[in-house]
Tab-separated table of C-alpha atoms and ligand atoms in Angstrom:
chain	number	residue	atom	x	y	z
A	246	MET	CA	0.000	0.000	0.000
A	247	SER	CA	1.302	3.408	-0.997
A	248	ASP	CA	1.841	6.069	1.645
A	249	GLN	CA	1.820	8.872	-0.903
A	250	PHE	CA	-1.360	10.875	-0.802
A	251	VAL	CA	-2.973	14.161	-1.790
A	252	THR	CA	-6.016	15.864	-0.347
A	253	ILE	CA	-8.698	17.062	-2.713
A	254	HIS	CA	-11.832	19.156	-2.496
A	255	PHE	CA	-14.443	19.634	-5.230
A	256	SER	CA	-16.801	22.590	-5.503
A	257	LYS	CA	-20.389	21.635	-4.671
A	258	ARG	CA	-21.421	22.206	-8.311
A	259	LEU	CA	-19.538	18.972	-9.055
A	260	ASN	CA	-21.326	16.947	-6.354
A	261	ALA	CA	-23.431	15.103	-8.908
A	262	PHE	CA	-20.361	13.123	-9.992
A	263	LEU	CA	-19.041	12.209	-6.563
A	264	LYS	CA	-19.783	9.467	-4.075
A	265	ASN	CA	-21.842	10.758	-1.144
A	266	SER	CA	-18.958	10.389	1.299
A	267	ARG	CA	-16.845	12.769	-0.840
A	268	LYS	CA	-19.400	15.536	-1.420
A	269	GLY	CA	-18.475	18.902	0.064
A	270	LYS	CA	-15.461	17.469	1.906
A	271	ARG	CA	-11.705	17.556	1.611
A	272	PHE	CA	-10.630	13.944	1.452
A	273	ARG	CA	-7.410	11.946	1.108
A	274	PHE	CA	-6.483	10.053	-1.973
A	275	PHE	CA	-3.588	7.570	-1.871
A	276	PHE	CA	-1.664	6.963	-5.066
A	277	HIS	CA	1.382	5.272	-6.508
A	278	GLY	CA	3.191	5.719	-9.781
A	279	GLY	CA	2.903	9.084	-11.512
A	280	PRO	CA	-0.747	9.906	-12.144
A	281	THR	CA	-1.707	13.385	-13.347
A	282	LEU	CA	-4.347	15.527	-11.764
A	283	GLY	CA	-6.541	14.748	-14.791
A	284	ASP	CA	-6.192	10.994	-14.155
A	285	LEU	CA	-7.134	11.514	-10.516
A	286	VAL	CA	-10.148	13.712	-11.227
A	287	GLU	CA	-11.576	11.294	-13.799
A	288	SER	CA	-10.931	8.243	-11.597
A	289	LEU	CA	-13.091	9.974	-8.962
A	290	GLY	CA	-15.918	10.280	-11.526
A	291	VAL	CA	-15.592	13.875	-12.743
A	292	PRO	CA	-15.090	14.295	-16.521
A	293	HIS	CA	-12.312	16.736	-17.477
A	294	THR	CA	-14.770	18.857	-19.496
A	295	GLU	CA	-16.556	19.731	-16.222
A	296	VAL	CA	-13.393	21.010	-14.537
A	297	GLY	CA	-12.714	24.736	-14.451
A	298	ARG	CA	-10.118	26.393	-12.244
A	299	VAL	CA	-7.672	24.024	-10.590
A	300	ARG	CA	-5.480	25.005	-7.646
A	301	VAL	CA	-2.724	23.028	-5.987
A	302	ASN	CA	-1.473	24.371	-2.666
A	303	GLN	CA	-3.402	27.594	-3.433
A	304	LYS	CA	-1.614	28.078	-6.767
A	305	LYS	CA	-3.129	27.802	-10.206
A	306	ALA	CA	-2.424	24.468	-11.891
A	307	THR	CA	-3.560	22.366	-14.841
A	308	LEU	CA	-4.848	18.818	-15.127
A	309	LYS	CA	-1.533	17.825	-16.729
A	310	ARG	CA	0.355	18.299	-13.458
A	311	HIS	CA	1.660	15.113	-11.848
A	312	LEU	CA	0.591	14.483	-8.269
A	313	LYS	CA	3.117	15.085	-5.513
A	314	SER	CA	2.588	13.652	-2.067
A	315	GLY	CA	1.116	16.263	0.262
A	316	ASP	CA	-0.542	18.357	-2.466
A	317	ALA	CA	-3.755	20.087	-1.406
A	318	ILE	CA	-5.980	20.249	-4.481
A	319	ASP	CA	-9.069	22.401	-5.098
A	320	ILE	CA	-11.287	21.866	-8.119
A	321	ASP	CA	-13.865	24.388	-9.356
A	322	PRO	CA	-16.511	23.670	-11.994
A	323	ASN	CA	-16.126	24.751	-15.570
A	324	GLN	CA	-18.237	27.744	-16.499
A	325	ALA	CA	-19.069	25.921	-19.701
A	326	ILE	CA	-19.759	28.638	-22.224
A	327	PRO	CA	-20.193	27.277	-25.712
A	328	GLY	CA	-19.449	30.522	-27.589
A	329	ARG	CA	-21.567	33.203	-29.228
A	330	THR	CA	-23.310	30.919	-31.698
A	331	PRO	CA	-23.214	27.545	-30.024
A	332	LYS	CA	-23.189	24.414	-32.146
A	333	PHE	CA	-24.183	21.306	-30.255
A	334	ILE	CA	-24.044	17.566	-30.694
A	335	LEU	CA	-26.256	15.426	-28.460
A	336	ASP	CA	-26.116	11.823	-27.367
A	337	VAL	CA	-28.838	9.280	-28.176
A	338	HIS	CA	-30.708	9.861	-24.884
A	339	LEU	CA	-31.514	13.493	-25.662
A	340	GLY	CA	-33.916	13.403	-28.627
A	341	LYS	CA	-36.546	15.644	-27.042
A	342	LEU	CA	-33.936	18.121	-25.896
A	343	ALA	CA	-32.591	18.205	-29.481
A	344	ARG	CA	-36.019	19.320	-30.715
A	345	TYR	CA	-36.220	22.017	-28.068
A	346	LEU	CA	-32.755	23.324	-28.897
A	347	ARG	CA	-33.719	23.512	-32.578
A	348	ILE	CA	-36.954	25.328	-31.724
A	349	PHE	CA	-34.865	27.864	-29.811
A	350	GLY	CA	-32.673	28.273	-32.894
A	351	PHE	CA	-29.559	26.373	-31.815
A	352	ASP	CA	-27.700	24.345	-34.410
A	353	THR	CA	-28.058	20.826	-32.984
A	354	LEU	CA	-26.824	17.528	-34.388
A	355	TYR	CA	-28.648	14.450	-33.148
A	356	LYS	CA	-29.386	10.943	-34.377
A	357	ASN	CA	-30.958	8.218	-32.309
A	358	ASP	CA	-28.598	5.523	-33.589
A	359	TRP	CA	-25.192	7.178	-33.212
A	360	THR	CA	-22.637	5.240	-31.188
A	361	ASP	CA	-20.506	7.026	-28.574
A	362	ARG	CA	-17.536	6.669	-30.909
A	363	GLN	CA	-19.412	8.393	-33.772
A	364	ILE	CA	-20.468	11.229	-31.461
A	365	VAL	CA	-16.877	11.741	-30.272
A	366	GLU	CA	-15.553	11.731	-33.835
A	367	LEU	CA	-18.155	14.185	-35.108
A	368	ALA	CA	-17.690	16.472	-32.107
A	369	VAL	CA	-13.940	16.648	-32.711
A	370	LYS	CA	-14.163	16.956	-36.501
A	371	LEU	CA	-16.901	19.605	-36.479
A	372	ASN	CA	-15.741	21.357	-33.290
A	373	ARG	CA	-19.101	20.885	-31.571
A	374	PHE	CA	-20.089	21.264	-27.949
A	375	VAL	CA	-21.218	17.880	-26.555
A	376	LEU	CA	-24.358	17.589	-24.453
A	377	THR	CA	-24.806	14.211	-22.865
A	378	ARG	CA	-26.336	12.143	-20.075
A	379	ASP	CA	-23.449	9.708	-20.495
A	380	VAL	CA	-20.449	10.806	-18.434
A	381	GLY	CA	-18.240	8.328	-20.332
A	382	ILE	CA	-18.402	10.418	-23.526
A	383	LEU	CA	-17.018	13.467	-21.697
A	384	LYS	CA	-14.120	11.445	-20.298
A	385	HIS	CA	-12.889	10.821	-23.810
A	386	LYS	CA	-9.516	12.567	-24.126
A	387	ARG	CA	-10.307	14.173	-27.478
A	388	ILE	CA	-13.453	15.926	-26.249
A	389	ARG	CA	-12.635	19.547	-25.418
A	390	LYS	CA	-16.048	21.120	-24.831
A	391	GLY	CA	-19.040	19.470	-23.264
A	392	TYR	CA	-21.542	19.403	-20.464
A	393	TRP	CA	-23.242	16.644	-18.544
A	394	VAL	CA	-26.977	17.429	-18.440
A	395	ARG	CA	-28.225	16.985	-14.854
A	396	GLN	CA	-31.980	17.087	-15.378
A	397	THR	CA	-33.927	14.230	-16.971
A	398	ASP	CA	-37.149	16.021	-17.941
A	399	PRO	CA	-36.704	17.766	-21.345
A	400	GLU	CA	-38.409	21.025	-20.298
A	401	LYS	CA	-36.234	21.217	-17.195
A	402	GLN	CA	-33.207	20.344	-19.320
A	403	ILE	CA	-33.716	23.321	-21.633
A	404	ARG	CA	-34.037	25.614	-18.595
A	405	GLU	CA	-30.898	24.117	-17.090
A	406	LEU	CA	-28.952	24.749	-20.293
A	407	MET	CA	-30.199	28.312	-20.743
A	408	GLU	CA	-28.972	29.030	-17.224
A	409	ARG	CA	-25.796	26.996	-16.934
A	410	LEU	CA	-24.479	27.585	-20.457
A	411	SER	CA	-25.461	31.280	-20.497
A	412	LEU	CA	-27.689	30.894	-23.541
A	413	TYR	CA	-29.956	33.822	-22.719
A	414	GLY	CA	-29.855	36.366	-25.520
A	415	LYS	CA	-28.514	33.796	-27.989
A	416	THR	CA	-31.851	32.308	-29.040
A	417	ASN	CA	-33.163	32.743	-32.572
A	418	PRO	CA	-36.365	30.716	-32.624
A	419	PHE	CA	-38.042	29.046	-35.588
A	420	ARG	CA	-35.078	29.203	-37.949
A	421	ILE	CA	-34.103	25.543	-37.837
A	422	CYS	CA	-35.883	22.406	-39.051
A	423	LEU	CA	-36.968	20.236	-36.120
A	424	ALA	CA	-36.603	17.103	-38.203
A	425	CYS	CA	-33.135	17.511	-39.736
A	426	ASN	CA	-31.428	20.653	-38.331
A	427	GLY	CA	-31.562	22.288	-41.800
A	428	ARG	CA	-32.105	26.046	-42.188
A	429	LEU	CA	-35.652	27.319	-42.769
A	430	ARG	CA	-36.267	29.850	-45.522
A	431	ARG	CA	-39.384	31.879	-46.213
A	432	VAL	CA	-41.120	30.522	-49.299
A	433	PRO	CA	-43.973	32.073	-51.333
A	434	LYS	CA	-47.312	30.344	-50.767
A	435	GLU	CA	-47.805	29.556	-54.448
A	436	LYS	CA	-44.609	27.507	-54.472
A	437	VAL	CA	-45.847	25.117	-51.786
A	438	ALA	CA	-49.646	25.381	-52.157
A	439	ASP	CA	-50.000	21.942	-53.743
A	440	ARG	CA	-48.317	20.310	-50.713
A	441	LEU	CA	-50.560	21.920	-48.084
A	442	PRO	CA	-53.638	20.498	-46.369
A	443	LEU	CA	-56.780	22.288	-47.560
A	444	LYS	CA	-57.441	24.125	-44.265
A	445	THR	CA	-53.847	25.298	-44.061
A	446	ARG	CA	-54.068	26.657	-47.605
A	447	GLN	CA	-57.222	28.536	-46.623
A	448	TYR	CA	-56.074	30.069	-43.353
A	449	PHE	CA	-52.315	30.628	-43.568
A	450	ASP	CA	-50.156	32.835	-45.772
A	451	ARG	CA	-46.697	32.642	-44.247
A	452	PHE	CA	-44.631	29.553	-45.020
A	453	TYR	CA	-41.096	28.339	-44.478
A	454	ARG	CA	-39.309	25.453	-46.115
A	455	CYS	CA	-36.330	23.473	-44.860
A	456	LYS	CA	-33.333	23.711	-47.175
A	457	GLY	CA	-32.329	20.206	-46.177
A	458	CYS	CA	-35.404	17.946	-46.153
A	459	HIS	CA	-37.934	20.394	-47.755
A	460	LYS	CA	-40.392	20.005	-44.886
A	461	ILE	CA	-42.827	22.941	-44.828
A	462	TYR	CA	-43.586	24.951	-41.685
A	463	TRP	CA	-46.242	27.530	-40.932
A	464	PRO	CA	-47.237	29.364	-37.751
A	465	GLY	CA	-50.221	27.236	-36.701
A	466	SER	CA	-51.583	26.509	-33.230
A	467	HIS	CA	-48.540	24.393	-32.323
A	468	TYR	CA	-46.381	27.396	-33.209
A	469	GLU	CA	-48.243	29.676	-30.782
A	470	ARG	CA	-47.712	27.206	-27.937
A	471	MET	CA	-44.026	26.856	-28.718
A	472	LYS	CA	-43.625	30.614	-29.047
A	473	ALA	CA	-45.001	31.115	-25.546
A	474	PHE	CA	-42.661	28.424	-24.244
A	475	VAL	CA	-39.617	29.980	-25.928
A	476	GLU	CA	-40.501	33.442	-24.655
A	477	ALA	CA	-40.965	32.153	-21.116
A	478	ASN	CA	-37.541	30.466	-21.199
A	479	SER	CA	-35.452	32.929	-23.183
A	480	ARG	CA	-34.665	35.227	-20.284
A	481	SER	CA	-33.526	34.581	-16.770
A	482	SER	CA	-36.143	34.793	-14.051
B	656	ZN	ZN1	-35.386	19.546	-42.532
C-alpha cells in the first residue's frame, strides 16, 4: 500500500459526480506511480470537461500536473460557455432536448442511432459542444467542450442549459428544421400550395421550407404554444 497521498476538495457544483462520502469534503487520496491531476479527477468520476479552475497548494495548476505527495488540491466547476453561436451535438438519450434546442434556434446535431464513438468523432471533426447524459463520452480525451446534463425532464433540461451555459440572448427561434437541423427559408405560398392540407391553404399565408429535407412549416396553433414556451424560457427569471 502506498503512503503517498494528496487531499482534494471539489466545488459543490460537481457533487453530482461524486460518491456521497466525498461531497463537500476535503478527502485523502492515496496513489502510486505518476498519475496526473486529470487521471485523478476522472478516476473519482468527474469528466475533465466539467473542470474549471484548478489550484494546488493555493496556486493555479492544470490537469496535466503530476501528483506530488502532500498536495492540497481544489477543483472548481467549468463555467461551460459554448461561444456566441453555439453548435451542439447530443447523445442518443436526448432526442426531445434536441427538438427544443432547434426550436430555440440552436444548431443541434442528433441521431438516435449514433454510437458514442461516432459522437466523439463528429464532435472533434466539427468542433461541436457535446451535451450528454453519459459521463463516459465526456471522459474521452479528445473531447474539449461538453456538459453533462443533470436534469432528466426535457423542459427542465432546456431551462438548465439556458442558465448553466449562459444561452440567454442567444436564441433565434423558428429558424431551424426540427426534423433535420436544416435552415428554414421563407417561401412564397404559391410555391408550396399543392403540398398543403386544404385548411392550411385557406387560413395561412406565411410559409417556411427546410433547405435540407424540404419540410414545410407555418405558424399554426402548435407554433403559438411553442412561441409562448420559448418566450418564457429565453430570459432569466
Ligand atoms: Zn429539414
